[in-house]
Tab-separated table of C-alpha atoms and ligand atoms in Angstrom:
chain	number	residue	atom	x	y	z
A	19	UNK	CA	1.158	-2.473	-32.458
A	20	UNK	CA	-2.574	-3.394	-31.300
A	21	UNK	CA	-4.769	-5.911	-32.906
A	22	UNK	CA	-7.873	-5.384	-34.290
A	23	UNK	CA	-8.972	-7.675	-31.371
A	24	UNK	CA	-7.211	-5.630	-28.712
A	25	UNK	CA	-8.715	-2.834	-30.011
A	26	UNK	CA	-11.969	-3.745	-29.704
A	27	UNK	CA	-11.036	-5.416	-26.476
A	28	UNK	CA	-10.049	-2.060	-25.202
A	29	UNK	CA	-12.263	-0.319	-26.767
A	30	UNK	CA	-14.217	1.609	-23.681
A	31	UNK	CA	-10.944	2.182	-21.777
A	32	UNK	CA	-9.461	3.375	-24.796
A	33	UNK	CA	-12.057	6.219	-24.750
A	34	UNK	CA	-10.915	7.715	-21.634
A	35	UNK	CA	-9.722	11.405	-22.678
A	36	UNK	CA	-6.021	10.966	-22.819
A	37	UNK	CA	-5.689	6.983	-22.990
A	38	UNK	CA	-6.000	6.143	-27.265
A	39	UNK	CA	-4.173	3.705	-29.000
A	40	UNK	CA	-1.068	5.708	-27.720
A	41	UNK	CA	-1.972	4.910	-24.384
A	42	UNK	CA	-3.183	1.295	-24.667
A	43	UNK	CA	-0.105	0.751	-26.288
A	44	UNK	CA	2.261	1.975	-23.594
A	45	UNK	CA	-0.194	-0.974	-21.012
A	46	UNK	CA	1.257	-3.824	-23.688
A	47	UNK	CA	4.764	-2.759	-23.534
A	48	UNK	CA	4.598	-2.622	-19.589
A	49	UNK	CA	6.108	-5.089	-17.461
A	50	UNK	CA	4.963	-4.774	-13.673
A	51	UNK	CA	6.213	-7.182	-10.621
A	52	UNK	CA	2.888	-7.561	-7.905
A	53	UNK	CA	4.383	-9.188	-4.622
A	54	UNK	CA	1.621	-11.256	-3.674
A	55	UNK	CA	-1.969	-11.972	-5.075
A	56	UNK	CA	-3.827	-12.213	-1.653
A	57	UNK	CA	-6.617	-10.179	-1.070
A	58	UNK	CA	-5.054	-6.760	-2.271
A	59	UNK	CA	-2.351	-7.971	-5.026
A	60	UNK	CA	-5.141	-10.514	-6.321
A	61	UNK	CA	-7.453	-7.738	-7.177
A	62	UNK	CA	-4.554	-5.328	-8.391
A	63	UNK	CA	-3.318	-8.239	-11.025
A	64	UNK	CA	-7.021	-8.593	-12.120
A	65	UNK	CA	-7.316	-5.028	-13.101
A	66	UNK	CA	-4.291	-4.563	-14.597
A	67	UNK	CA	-4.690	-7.885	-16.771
A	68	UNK	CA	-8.554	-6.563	-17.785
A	69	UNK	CA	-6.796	-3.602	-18.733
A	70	UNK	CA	-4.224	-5.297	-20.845
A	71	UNK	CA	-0.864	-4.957	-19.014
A	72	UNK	CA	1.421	-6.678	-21.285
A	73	UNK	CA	3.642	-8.607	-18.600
A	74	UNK	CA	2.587	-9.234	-15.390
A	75	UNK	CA	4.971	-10.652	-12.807
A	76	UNK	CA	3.288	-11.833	-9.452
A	77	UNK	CA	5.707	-13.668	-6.796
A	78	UNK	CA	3.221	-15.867	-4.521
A	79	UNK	CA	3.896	-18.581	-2.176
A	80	UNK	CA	2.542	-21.921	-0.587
A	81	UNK	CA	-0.411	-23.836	-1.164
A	82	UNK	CA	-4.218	-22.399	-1.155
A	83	UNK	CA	-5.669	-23.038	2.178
A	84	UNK	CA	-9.705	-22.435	3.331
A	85	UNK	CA	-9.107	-18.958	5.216
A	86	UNK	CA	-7.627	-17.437	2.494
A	87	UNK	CA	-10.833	-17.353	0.104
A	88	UNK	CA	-12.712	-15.147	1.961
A	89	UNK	CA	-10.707	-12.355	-0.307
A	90	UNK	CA	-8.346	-13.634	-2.503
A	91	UNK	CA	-10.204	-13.507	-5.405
A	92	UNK	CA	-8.243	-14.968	-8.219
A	93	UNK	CA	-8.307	-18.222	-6.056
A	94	UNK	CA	-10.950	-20.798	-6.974
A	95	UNK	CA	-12.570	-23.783	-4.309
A	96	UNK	CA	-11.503	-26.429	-6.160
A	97	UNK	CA	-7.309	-25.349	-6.397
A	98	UNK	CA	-7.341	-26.134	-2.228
A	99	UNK	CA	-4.381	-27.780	-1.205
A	100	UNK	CA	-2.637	-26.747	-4.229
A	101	UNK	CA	-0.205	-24.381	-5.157
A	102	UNK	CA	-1.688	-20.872	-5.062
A	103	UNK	CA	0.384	-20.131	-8.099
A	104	UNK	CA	-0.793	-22.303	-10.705
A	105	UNK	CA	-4.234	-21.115	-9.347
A	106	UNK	CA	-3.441	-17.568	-10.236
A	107	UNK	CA	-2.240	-18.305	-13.404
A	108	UNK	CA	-5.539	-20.066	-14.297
A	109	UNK	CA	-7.592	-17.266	-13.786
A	110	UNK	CA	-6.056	-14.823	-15.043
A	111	UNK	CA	-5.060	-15.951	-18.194
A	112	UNK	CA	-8.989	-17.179	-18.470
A	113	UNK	CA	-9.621	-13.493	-18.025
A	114	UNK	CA	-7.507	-12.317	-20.502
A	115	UNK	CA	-5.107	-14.891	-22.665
A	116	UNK	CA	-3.649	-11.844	-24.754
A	117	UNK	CA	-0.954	-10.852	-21.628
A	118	UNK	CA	1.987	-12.670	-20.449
A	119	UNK	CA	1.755	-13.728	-17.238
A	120	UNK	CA	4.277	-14.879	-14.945
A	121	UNK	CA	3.867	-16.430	-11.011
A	122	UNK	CA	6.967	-17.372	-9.089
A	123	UNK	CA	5.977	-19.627	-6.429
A	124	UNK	CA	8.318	-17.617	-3.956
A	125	UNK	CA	7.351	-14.991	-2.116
A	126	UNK	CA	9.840	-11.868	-2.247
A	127	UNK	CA	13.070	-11.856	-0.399
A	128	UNK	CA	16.240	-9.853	0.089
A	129	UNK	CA	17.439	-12.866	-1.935
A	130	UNK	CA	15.369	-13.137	-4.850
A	131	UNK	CA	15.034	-9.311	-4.947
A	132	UNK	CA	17.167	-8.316	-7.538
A	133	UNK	CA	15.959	-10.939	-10.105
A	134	UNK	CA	12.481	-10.708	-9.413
A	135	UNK	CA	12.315	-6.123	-9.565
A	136	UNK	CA	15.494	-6.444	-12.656
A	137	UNK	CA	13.379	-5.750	-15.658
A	138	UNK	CA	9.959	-4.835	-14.516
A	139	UNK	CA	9.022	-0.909	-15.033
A	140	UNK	CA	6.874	-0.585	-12.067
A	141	UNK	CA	6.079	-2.499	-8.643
A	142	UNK	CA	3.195	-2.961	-6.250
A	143	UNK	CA	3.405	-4.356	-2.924
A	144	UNK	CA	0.646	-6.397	-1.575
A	145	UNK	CA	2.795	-8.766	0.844
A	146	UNK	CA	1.019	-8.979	4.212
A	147	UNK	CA	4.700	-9.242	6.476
A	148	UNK	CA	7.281	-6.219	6.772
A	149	UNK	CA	10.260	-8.017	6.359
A	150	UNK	CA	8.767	-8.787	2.142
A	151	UNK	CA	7.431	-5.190	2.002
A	152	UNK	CA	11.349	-3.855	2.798
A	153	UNK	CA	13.153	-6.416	0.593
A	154	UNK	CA	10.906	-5.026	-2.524
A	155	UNK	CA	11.181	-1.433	-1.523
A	156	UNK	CA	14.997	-1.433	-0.807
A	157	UNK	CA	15.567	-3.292	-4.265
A	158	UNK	CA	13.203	-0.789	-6.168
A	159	UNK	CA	15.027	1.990	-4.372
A	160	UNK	CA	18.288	0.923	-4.937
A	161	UNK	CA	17.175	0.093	-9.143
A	162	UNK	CA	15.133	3.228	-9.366
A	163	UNK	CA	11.569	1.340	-10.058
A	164	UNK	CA	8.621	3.402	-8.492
A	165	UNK	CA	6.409	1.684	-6.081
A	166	UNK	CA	2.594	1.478	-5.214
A	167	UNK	CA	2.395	1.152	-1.497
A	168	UNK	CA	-0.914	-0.242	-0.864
A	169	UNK	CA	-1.443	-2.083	2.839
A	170	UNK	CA	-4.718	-2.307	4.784
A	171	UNK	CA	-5.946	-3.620	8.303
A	172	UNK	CA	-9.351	-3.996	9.048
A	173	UNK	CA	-11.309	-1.237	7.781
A	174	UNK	CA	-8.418	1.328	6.791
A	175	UNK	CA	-6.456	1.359	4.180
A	176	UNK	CA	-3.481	3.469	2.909
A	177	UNK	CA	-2.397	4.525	-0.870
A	178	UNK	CA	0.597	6.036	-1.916
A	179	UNK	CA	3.161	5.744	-4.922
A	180	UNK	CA	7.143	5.877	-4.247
A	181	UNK	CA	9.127	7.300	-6.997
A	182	UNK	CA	12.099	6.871	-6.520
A	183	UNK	CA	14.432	10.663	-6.586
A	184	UNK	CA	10.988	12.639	-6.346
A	185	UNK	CA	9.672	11.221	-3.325
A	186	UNK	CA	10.440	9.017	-0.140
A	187	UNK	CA	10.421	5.530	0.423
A	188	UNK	CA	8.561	2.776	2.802
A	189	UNK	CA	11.345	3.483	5.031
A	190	UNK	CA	10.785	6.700	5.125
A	191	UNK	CA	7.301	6.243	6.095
A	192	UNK	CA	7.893	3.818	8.566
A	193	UNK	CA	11.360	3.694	9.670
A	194	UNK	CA	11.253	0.486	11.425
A	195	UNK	CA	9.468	-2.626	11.791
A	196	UNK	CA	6.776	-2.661	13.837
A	197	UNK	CA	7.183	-5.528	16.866
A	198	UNK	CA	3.146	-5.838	17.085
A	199	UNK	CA	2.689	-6.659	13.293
A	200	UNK	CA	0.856	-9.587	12.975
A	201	UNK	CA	0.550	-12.173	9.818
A	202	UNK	CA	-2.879	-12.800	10.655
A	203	UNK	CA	-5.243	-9.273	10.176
A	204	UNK	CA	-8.911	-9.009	10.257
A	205	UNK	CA	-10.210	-8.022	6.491
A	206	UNK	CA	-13.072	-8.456	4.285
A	207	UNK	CA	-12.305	-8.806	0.897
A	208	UNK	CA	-14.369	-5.892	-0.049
A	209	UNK	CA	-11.816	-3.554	1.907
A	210	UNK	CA	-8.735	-5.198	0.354
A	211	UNK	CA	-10.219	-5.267	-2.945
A	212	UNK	CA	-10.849	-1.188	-2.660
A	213	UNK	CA	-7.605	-0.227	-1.860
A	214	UNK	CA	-6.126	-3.112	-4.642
A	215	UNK	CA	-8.859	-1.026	-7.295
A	216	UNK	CA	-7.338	2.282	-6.378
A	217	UNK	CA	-3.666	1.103	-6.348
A	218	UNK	CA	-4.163	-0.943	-9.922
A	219	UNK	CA	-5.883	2.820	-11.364
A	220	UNK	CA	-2.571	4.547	-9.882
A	221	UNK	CA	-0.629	2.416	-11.742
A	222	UNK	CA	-2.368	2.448	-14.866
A	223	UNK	CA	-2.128	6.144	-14.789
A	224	UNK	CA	1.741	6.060	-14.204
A	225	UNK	CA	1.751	3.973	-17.260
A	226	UNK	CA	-0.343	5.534	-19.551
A	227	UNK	CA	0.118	9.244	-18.388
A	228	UNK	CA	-3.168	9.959	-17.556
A	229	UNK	CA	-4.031	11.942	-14.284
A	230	UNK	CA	-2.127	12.509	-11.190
A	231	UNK	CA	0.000	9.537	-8.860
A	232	UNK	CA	-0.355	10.318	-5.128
A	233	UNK	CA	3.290	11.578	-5.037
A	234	UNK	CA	4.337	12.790	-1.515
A	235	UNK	CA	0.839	11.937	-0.378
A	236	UNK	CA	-0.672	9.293	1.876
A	237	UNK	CA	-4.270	8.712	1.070
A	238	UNK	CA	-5.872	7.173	4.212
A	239	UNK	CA	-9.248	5.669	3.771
A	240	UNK	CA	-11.225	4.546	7.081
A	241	UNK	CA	-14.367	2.281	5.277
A	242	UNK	CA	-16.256	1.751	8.713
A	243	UNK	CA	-16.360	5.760	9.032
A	244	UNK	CA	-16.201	6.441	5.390
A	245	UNK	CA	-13.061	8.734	6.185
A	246	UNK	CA	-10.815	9.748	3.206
A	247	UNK	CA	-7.614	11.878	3.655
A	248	UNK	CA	-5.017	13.002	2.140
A	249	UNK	CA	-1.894	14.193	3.904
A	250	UNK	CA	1.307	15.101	3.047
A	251	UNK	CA	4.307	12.799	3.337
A	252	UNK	CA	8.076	13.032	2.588
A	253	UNK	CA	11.236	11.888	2.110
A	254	UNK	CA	13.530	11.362	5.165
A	255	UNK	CA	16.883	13.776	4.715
A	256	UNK	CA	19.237	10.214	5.851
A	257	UNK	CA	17.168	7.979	4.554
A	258	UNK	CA	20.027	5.271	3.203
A	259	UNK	CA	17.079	3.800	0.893
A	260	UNK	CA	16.299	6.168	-1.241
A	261	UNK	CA	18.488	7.597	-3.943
A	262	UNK	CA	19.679	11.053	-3.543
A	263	UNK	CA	16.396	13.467	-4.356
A	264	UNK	CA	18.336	15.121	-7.206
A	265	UNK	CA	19.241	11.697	-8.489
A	266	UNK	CA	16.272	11.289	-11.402
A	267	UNK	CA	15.827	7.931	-12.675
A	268	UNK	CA	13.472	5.689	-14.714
A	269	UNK	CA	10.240	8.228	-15.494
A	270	UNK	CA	11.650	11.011	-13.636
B	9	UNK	CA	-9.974	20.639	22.808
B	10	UNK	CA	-8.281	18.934	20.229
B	11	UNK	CA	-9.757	15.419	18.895
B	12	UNK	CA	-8.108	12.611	18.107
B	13	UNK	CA	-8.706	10.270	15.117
B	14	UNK	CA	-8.608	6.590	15.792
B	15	UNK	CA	-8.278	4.665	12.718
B	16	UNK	CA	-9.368	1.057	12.573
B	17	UNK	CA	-5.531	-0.067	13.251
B	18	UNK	CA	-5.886	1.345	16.691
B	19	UNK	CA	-9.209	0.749	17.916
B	20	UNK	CA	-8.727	-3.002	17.400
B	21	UNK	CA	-6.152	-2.419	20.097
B	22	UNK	CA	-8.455	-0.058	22.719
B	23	UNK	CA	-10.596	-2.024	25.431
B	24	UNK	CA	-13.452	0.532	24.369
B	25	UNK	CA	-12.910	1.378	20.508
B	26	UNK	CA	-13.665	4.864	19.704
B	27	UNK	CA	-12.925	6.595	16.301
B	28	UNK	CA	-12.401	9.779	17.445
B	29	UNK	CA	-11.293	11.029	21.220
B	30	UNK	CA	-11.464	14.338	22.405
B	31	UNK	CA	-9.029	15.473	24.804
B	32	UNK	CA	-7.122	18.104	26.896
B	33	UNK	CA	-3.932	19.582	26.391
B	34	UNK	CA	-2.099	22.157	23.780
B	35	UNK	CA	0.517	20.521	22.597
B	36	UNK	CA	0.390	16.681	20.520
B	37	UNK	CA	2.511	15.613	23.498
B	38	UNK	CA	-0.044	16.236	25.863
B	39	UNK	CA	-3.021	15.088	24.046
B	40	UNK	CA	-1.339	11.759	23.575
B	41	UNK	CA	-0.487	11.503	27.195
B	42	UNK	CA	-4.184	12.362	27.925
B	43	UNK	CA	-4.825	9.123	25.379
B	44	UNK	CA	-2.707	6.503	26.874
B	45	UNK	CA	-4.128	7.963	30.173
B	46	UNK	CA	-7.614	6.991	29.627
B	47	UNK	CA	-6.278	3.943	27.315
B	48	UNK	CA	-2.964	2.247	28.793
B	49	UNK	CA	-3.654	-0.090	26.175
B	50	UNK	CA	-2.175	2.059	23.759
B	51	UNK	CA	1.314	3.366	25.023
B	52	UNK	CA	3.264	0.736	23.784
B	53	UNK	CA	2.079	1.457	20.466
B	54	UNK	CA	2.773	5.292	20.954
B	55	UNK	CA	5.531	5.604	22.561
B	56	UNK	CA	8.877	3.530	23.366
B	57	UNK	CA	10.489	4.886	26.184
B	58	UNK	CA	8.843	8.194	26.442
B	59	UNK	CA	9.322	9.225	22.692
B	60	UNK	CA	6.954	8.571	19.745
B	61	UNK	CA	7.022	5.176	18.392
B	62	UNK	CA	9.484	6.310	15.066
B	63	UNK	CA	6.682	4.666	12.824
B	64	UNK	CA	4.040	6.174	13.938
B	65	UNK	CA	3.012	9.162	11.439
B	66	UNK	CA	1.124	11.692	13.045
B	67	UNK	CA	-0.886	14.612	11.322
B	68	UNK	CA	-2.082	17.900	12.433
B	69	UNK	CA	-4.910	19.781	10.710
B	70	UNK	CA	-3.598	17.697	7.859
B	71	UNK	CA	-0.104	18.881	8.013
B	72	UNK	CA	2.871	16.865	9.274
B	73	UNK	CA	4.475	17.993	12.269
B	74	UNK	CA	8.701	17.465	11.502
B	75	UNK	CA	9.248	14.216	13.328
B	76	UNK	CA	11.782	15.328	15.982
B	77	UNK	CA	9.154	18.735	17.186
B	78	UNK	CA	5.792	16.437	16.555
B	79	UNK	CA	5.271	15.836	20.348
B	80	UNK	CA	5.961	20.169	20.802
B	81	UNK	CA	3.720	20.743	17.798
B	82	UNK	CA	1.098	23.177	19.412
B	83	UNK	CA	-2.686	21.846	19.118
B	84	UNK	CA	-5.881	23.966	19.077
B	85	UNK	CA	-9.288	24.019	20.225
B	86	UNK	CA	-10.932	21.743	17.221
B	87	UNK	CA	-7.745	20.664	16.151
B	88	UNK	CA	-8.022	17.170	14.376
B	89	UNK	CA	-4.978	15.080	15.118
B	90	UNK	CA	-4.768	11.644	13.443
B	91	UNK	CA	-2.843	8.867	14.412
B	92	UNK	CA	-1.524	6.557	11.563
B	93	UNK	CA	0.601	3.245	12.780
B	94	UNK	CA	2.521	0.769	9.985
B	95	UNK	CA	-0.132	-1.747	8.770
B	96	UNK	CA	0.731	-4.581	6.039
B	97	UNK	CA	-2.234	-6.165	5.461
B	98	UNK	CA	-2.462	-7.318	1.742
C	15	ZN	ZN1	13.510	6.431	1.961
């Protein structure tokens, strides 16, 4: 049940054809897992705690450095040198003190998997190494969790949301790790923070029904052209991540 | 000829960053040869040993060519091929 206060909290978003108190509802009782809160997961767990996501999970490592503030918005000047996590938590229960909001000073792993995707409804991966972005998607695969895929580089960004049964996977997408891949990328926060908007509205839609996810679609977005498509994407035939397409799990 | 789209992933690799490349050929095959022609800098992002790079996505006209025919995938005059490689920035 709202509160009066929530209510009026979420008043204006409520008003979106479609959302209600049904929908604002079904944001409380959600529990989503955002691995990382750098310059794309940051943005995507500030949205979706404005919006009143009842639990948010958010798995972030190490301690906040200079080079990272250029875009990682939820971190503040005077948290340098300390853990990014208790930095997180700060500002976003400032911003809204109504959620529950969890940060795991870990960053995902094949290891910690399992725990950290067991009773979430929904991921997002914001994790800026390959390696992170496979452990969460081969766990959500294997548990039947849908995904937001959201990376960017530079000026382009990509969108699309996994479900698992009615779509591919990140390894479908990109079979195999690419050598190249760098930690470091060039990226101004405003880029990040676009594709982290458009990925926290895809998953507010998946949880309050509203609108259409970009299933079997990869939205690329080019910001120094001002690019957008949208082309169509699949799941690989023996792809041993995904479930079996007939195989219809959570939401199917 | 067909014309290539470069997104930002790529050009930060080319010596001379373009965003779109027009070049010869009919097929995808040949207008990516024609590419890493002009841009050597690129083949090893392509291609590994002669066949596409199996990350690389690669769209025709907005369509996606089945992975094992994309490199026999015919291209036309005005054809708009774009060239997406595995980024994980977040
Ligand atoms: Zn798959």
């Amino acid at each position: 049940m709202l509160t009066d206060f929530e209510k009026e909290r979420y008043s204006w978003q409520m008003d979106v054809p479609g959302v209600g108190e049904a929908g604002q509802e079904r944001l409380k009782q959600a529990r989503v897992l955002i691995s990382r809160a750098g310059g794309v997961g940051g943005l995507v767990a500030f949205q979706l705690a404005a919006a009143g996501v009842g639990t948010l999970r958010i798995a972030h490592a190490g301690n906040l450095k200079p080079a990272d503030l250029n875009r990682q918005l939820l971190m503040t000047h005077d948290h340098l040198g300390r853990l990014r996590a208790d930095c997180i938590h700060q500002t976003l229960s400032d911003l809204n003190p109504l959620i529950e909001i969890e940060v795991i000073p870990e960053n995902l792993s094949a290891e910690n998997a399992p725990r950290l995707v067991g009773d979430v409804d929904l991921v997002i991966d914001c994790a800026p190494l390959f390696p992170e972005r496979f452990a969460m998607n081969d766990e959500a695969m294997r548990q039947g969790k849908p995904m937001i895929e959201c990376p960017m580089y530079d000026s382009d960004a990509y969108l699309t949301f996994f479900q698992p049964g009615r779509t591919g996977c990140l390894r479908c997408l990109h079979p195999e790790t690419p050598p190249e891949w760098k930690r470091r990328f060039p990226v101004f926060g405003a880029v990040s923070g676009t594709v982290a908007c458009m990925a926290a509205y895809e998953a507010i839609k998946h949880i309050t029904g509203i609108g259409t996810n970009l299933r079997n679609t990869l939205l690329h977005c080019d910001l120094a052209t001002m690019r957008f498509r949208r082309l169509p994407i699949e799941r690989r035939a023996n792809c041993p991540y995904c479930p079996p397409a007939d195989e219809r799990r959570s939401d199917a | 000829m067909p014309k290539l789209i470069i997104p930002a992933a790529l050009r930060g690799r080319m010596n001379h960053p373009q965003d779109e490349v027009e070049v010869p050929g009919t097929t995808v095959g040949d207008a990516l040869r024609a590419l890493t022609k002009d841009h050597p800098e690129l083949q090893d992002i392509l291609f590994v040993d002669d066949q596409l790079h199996p990350s690389l996505r690669i769209f025709v006209d907005d369509q996606a060519p089945a992975p094992e025919q994309c490199l026999a995938t015919t291209v036309k005059e005005g054809s708009e091929v774009v060239l997406l490689p595995p980024i994980a920035g977040g």
